[in-house]
């Protein structure tokens, strides 16, 4: 059982161009979202597609590869871990965000 861990694998398409942030420390951060689709047939025989959006962040070399080669609409496979964090917005309200911290990326398609 000790081999189980927080692991996420997704295949989807980028919904926008990645936002690249170069930090003062010299590290590179890439932020983007991907859409995953699941299709099924409902009880009326209609094909239904359910799209889920996932926030993704990548650091270091992975972020640099994303900056060079990945753009809106590209299909990618990612692997990483699920993280949750909170912050206070400009009005003082606590906000929560869940994102995938990507440590591996595979570019798919053409």
PDB file of C-alpha atoms in Angstrom:
ATOM      1  CA  UNK A   1       0.000   0.000   0.000  1.00  0.00           C
ATOM      2  CA  UNK A   2       2.885   2.415   0.483  1.00  0.00           C
ATOM      3  CA  UNK A   3       3.244   2.683  -3.319  1.00  0.00           C
ATOM      4  CA  UNK A   4      -0.071   4.549  -3.577  1.00  0.00           C
ATOM      5  CA  UNK A   5       0.369   8.288  -3.875  1.00  0.00           C
ATOM      6  CA  UNK A   6      -1.191  11.472  -5.124  1.00  0.00           C
ATOM      7  CA  UNK A   7      -0.998  10.959  -8.895  1.00  0.00           C
ATOM      8  CA  UNK A   8      -3.034  12.512 -11.700  1.00  0.00           C
ATOM      9  CA  UNK A   9      -2.921  11.604 -15.398  1.00  0.00           C
ATOM     10  CA  UNK A  10      -4.922  13.627 -17.922  1.00  0.00           C
ATOM     11  CA  UNK A  11      -5.182  13.821 -21.700  1.00  0.00           C
ATOM     12  CA  UNK A  12      -6.810  16.958 -23.030  1.00  0.00           C
ATOM     13  CA  UNK A  13      -6.568  20.116 -25.105  1.00  0.00           C
ATOM     14  CA  UNK A  14      -5.274  23.486 -23.961  1.00  0.00           C
ATOM     15  CA  UNK A  15      -8.009  26.074 -23.622  1.00  0.00           C
ATOM     16  CA  UNK A  16      -5.613  29.001 -23.966  1.00  0.00           C
ATOM     17  CA  UNK A  17      -1.965  29.795 -24.555  1.00  0.00           C
ATOM     18  CA  UNK A  18       0.098  29.089 -21.436  1.00  0.00           C
ATOM     19  CA  UNK A  19       0.882  32.021 -19.164  1.00  0.00           C
ATOM     20  CA  UNK A  20       4.642  32.030 -18.599  1.00  0.00           C
ATOM     21  CA  UNK A  21       6.049  33.726 -15.503  1.00  0.00           C
ATOM     22  CA  UNK A  22       9.781  34.186 -14.998  1.00  0.00           C
ATOM     23  CA  UNK A  23      10.375  34.643 -11.268  1.00  0.00           C
ATOM     24  CA  UNK A  24      13.146  36.739  -9.729  1.00  0.00           C
ATOM     25  CA  UNK A  25      14.666  33.537  -8.358  1.00  0.00           C
ATOM     26  CA  UNK A  26      15.308  32.426 -11.947  1.00  0.00           C
ATOM     27  CA  UNK A  27      12.593  29.761 -11.916  1.00  0.00           C
ATOM     28  CA  UNK A  28      10.031  29.544 -14.720  1.00  0.00           C
ATOM     29  CA  UNK A  29       6.341  28.904 -14.072  1.00  0.00           C
ATOM     30  CA  UNK A  30       3.783  27.908 -16.720  1.00  0.00           C
ATOM     31  CA  UNK A  31       0.057  28.179 -15.969  1.00  0.00           C
ATOM     32  CA  UNK A  32      -2.620  26.842 -18.300  1.00  0.00           C
ATOM     33  CA  UNK A  33      -5.862  24.912 -18.377  1.00  0.00           C
ATOM     34  CA  UNK A  34      -6.833  21.805 -20.278  1.00  0.00           C
ATOM     35  CA  UNK A  35     -10.210  20.407 -21.218  1.00  0.00           C
ATOM     36  CA  UNK A  36     -10.985  16.713 -20.950  1.00  0.00           C
ATOM     37  CA  UNK A  37     -14.059  15.252 -22.626  1.00  0.00           C
ATOM     38  CA  UNK A  38     -16.152  12.241 -21.728  1.00  0.00           C
ATOM     39  CA  UNK A  39     -18.946  11.071 -24.021  1.00  0.00           C
ATOM     40  CA  UNK A  40     -21.889   8.869 -23.186  1.00  0.00           C
ATOM     41  CA  UNK A  41     -25.351   8.074 -24.509  1.00  0.00           C
ATOM     42  CA  UNK A  42     -28.273   9.087 -22.329  1.00  0.00           C
ATOM     43  CA  UNK A  43     -31.489   7.083 -21.892  1.00  0.00           C
ATOM     44  CA  UNK A  44     -33.043   8.891 -24.900  1.00  0.00           C
ATOM     45  CA  UNK A  45     -30.243   7.669 -27.160  1.00  0.00           C
ATOM     46  CA  UNK A  46     -28.619  11.106 -27.448  1.00  0.00           C
ATOM     47  CA  UNK A  47     -24.838  11.407 -27.391  1.00  0.00           C
ATOM     48  CA  UNK A  48     -23.776  13.707 -24.558  1.00  0.00           C
ATOM     49  CA  UNK A  49     -20.263  15.147 -24.171  1.00  0.00           C
ATOM     50  CA  UNK A  50     -19.214  16.293 -20.719  1.00  0.00           C
ATOM     51  CA  UNK A  51     -16.238  18.688 -20.691  1.00  0.00           C
ATOM     52  CA  UNK A  52     -14.228  19.244 -17.526  1.00  0.00           C
ATOM     53  CA  UNK A  53     -11.625  22.028 -17.167  1.00  0.00           C
ATOM     54  CA  UNK A  54      -8.449  21.494 -15.147  1.00  0.00           C
ATOM     55  CA  UNK A  55      -6.017  24.157 -13.921  1.00  0.00           C
ATOM     56  CA  UNK A  56      -2.409  23.083 -14.460  1.00  0.00           C
ATOM     57  CA  UNK A  57       0.922  24.563 -13.343  1.00  0.00           C
ATOM     58  CA  UNK A  58       4.420  23.450 -14.305  1.00  0.00           C
ATOM     59  CA  UNK A  59       7.827  24.553 -13.048  1.00  0.00           C
ATOM     60  CA  UNK A  60      11.410  24.597 -14.312  1.00  0.00           C
ATOM     61  CA  UNK A  61      12.369  22.622 -17.418  1.00  0.00           C
ATOM     62  CA  UNK A  62       8.808  21.405 -17.945  1.00  0.00           C
ATOM     63  CA  UNK A  63       7.611  25.030 -17.972  1.00  0.00           C
ATOM     64  CA  UNK A  64      10.348  25.968 -20.464  1.00  0.00           C
ATOM     65  CA  UNK A  65       9.264  23.165 -22.829  1.00  0.00           C
ATOM     66  CA  UNK A  66       5.660  24.319 -22.529  1.00  0.00           C
ATOM     67  CA  UNK A  67       6.718  27.892 -23.326  1.00  0.00           C
ATOM     68  CA  UNK A  68       8.479  26.794 -26.529  1.00  0.00           C
ATOM     69  CA  UNK A  69       6.158  24.146 -27.934  1.00  0.00           C
ATOM     70  CA  UNK A  70       2.666  24.204 -26.427  1.00  0.00           C
ATOM     71  CA  UNK A  71      -0.118  26.536 -27.584  1.00  0.00           C
ATOM     72  CA  UNK A  72      -3.893  26.872 -27.382  1.00  0.00           C
ATOM     73  CA  UNK A  73      -5.754  23.846 -28.807  1.00  0.00           C
ATOM     74  CA  UNK A  74      -2.788  21.440 -28.628  1.00  0.00           C
ATOM     75  CA  UNK A  75      -3.501  17.983 -27.270  1.00  0.00           C
ATOM     76  CA  UNK A  76      -1.253  16.966 -24.380  1.00  0.00           C
ATOM     77  CA  UNK A  77      -0.924  14.189 -21.846  1.00  0.00           C
ATOM     78  CA  UNK A  78       0.195  15.316 -18.419  1.00  0.00           C
ATOM     79  CA  UNK A  79       1.138  13.578 -15.223  1.00  0.00           C
ATOM     80  CA  UNK A  80       1.458  15.235 -11.853  1.00  0.00           C
ATOM     81  CA  UNK A  81      -0.123  15.626  -8.463  1.00  0.00           C
ATOM     82  CA  UNK A  82      -3.317  17.286  -7.284  1.00  0.00           C
ATOM     83  CA  UNK A  83      -2.880  20.260  -4.953  1.00  0.00           C
ATOM     84  CA  UNK A  84      -5.299  22.615  -3.234  1.00  0.00           C
ATOM     85  CA  UNK A  85      -4.582  26.032  -1.792  1.00  0.00           C
ATOM     86  CA  UNK A  86      -6.426  29.097  -0.592  1.00  0.00           C
ATOM     87  CA  UNK A  87      -5.854  32.832  -0.808  1.00  0.00           C
ATOM     88  CA  UNK A  88      -7.639  36.057   0.076  1.00  0.00           C
ATOM     89  CA  UNK A  89      -8.956  38.060  -2.880  1.00  0.00           C
ATOM     90  CA  UNK A  90      -8.835  41.861  -3.111  1.00  0.00           C
ATOM     91  CA  UNK A  91     -12.120  42.117  -1.159  1.00  0.00           C
ATOM     92  CA  UNK A  92     -10.804  39.957   1.682  1.00  0.00           C
ATOM     93  CA  UNK A  93     -12.830  36.870   0.727  1.00  0.00           C
ATOM     94  CA  UNK A  94     -11.136  33.497   1.075  1.00  0.00           C
ATOM     95  CA  UNK A  95     -10.872  31.711  -2.293  1.00  0.00           C
ATOM     96  CA  UNK A  96      -9.907  28.097  -2.916  1.00  0.00           C
ATOM     97  CA  UNK A  97      -8.217  26.636  -5.969  1.00  0.00           C
ATOM     98  CA  UNK A  98      -7.368  23.086  -6.961  1.00  0.00           C
ATOM     99  CA  UNK A  99      -4.732  22.515  -9.608  1.00  0.00           C
ATOM    100  CA  UNK A 100      -2.528  19.832 -11.069  1.00  0.00           C
ATOM    101  CA  UNK A 101       1.208  20.349 -10.597  1.00  0.00           C
ATOM    102  CA  UNK A 102       2.591  18.847 -13.801  1.00  0.00           C
ATOM    103  CA  UNK A 103       5.909  17.004 -13.665  1.00  0.00           C
ATOM    104  CA  UNK A 104       5.681  15.183 -17.004  1.00  0.00           C
ATOM    105  CA  UNK A 105       4.273  16.318 -20.326  1.00  0.00           C
ATOM    106  CA  UNK A 106       3.763  14.483 -23.592  1.00  0.00           C
ATOM    107  CA  UNK A 107       2.688  16.374 -26.699  1.00  0.00           C
ATOM    108  CA  UNK A 108       0.135  14.449 -28.747  1.00  0.00           C
ATOM    109  CA  UNK A 109      -1.397  14.910 -32.181  1.00  0.00           C
ATOM    110  CA  UNK A 110       0.189  16.727 -35.077  1.00  0.00           C
TER     111      UNK A 110
END
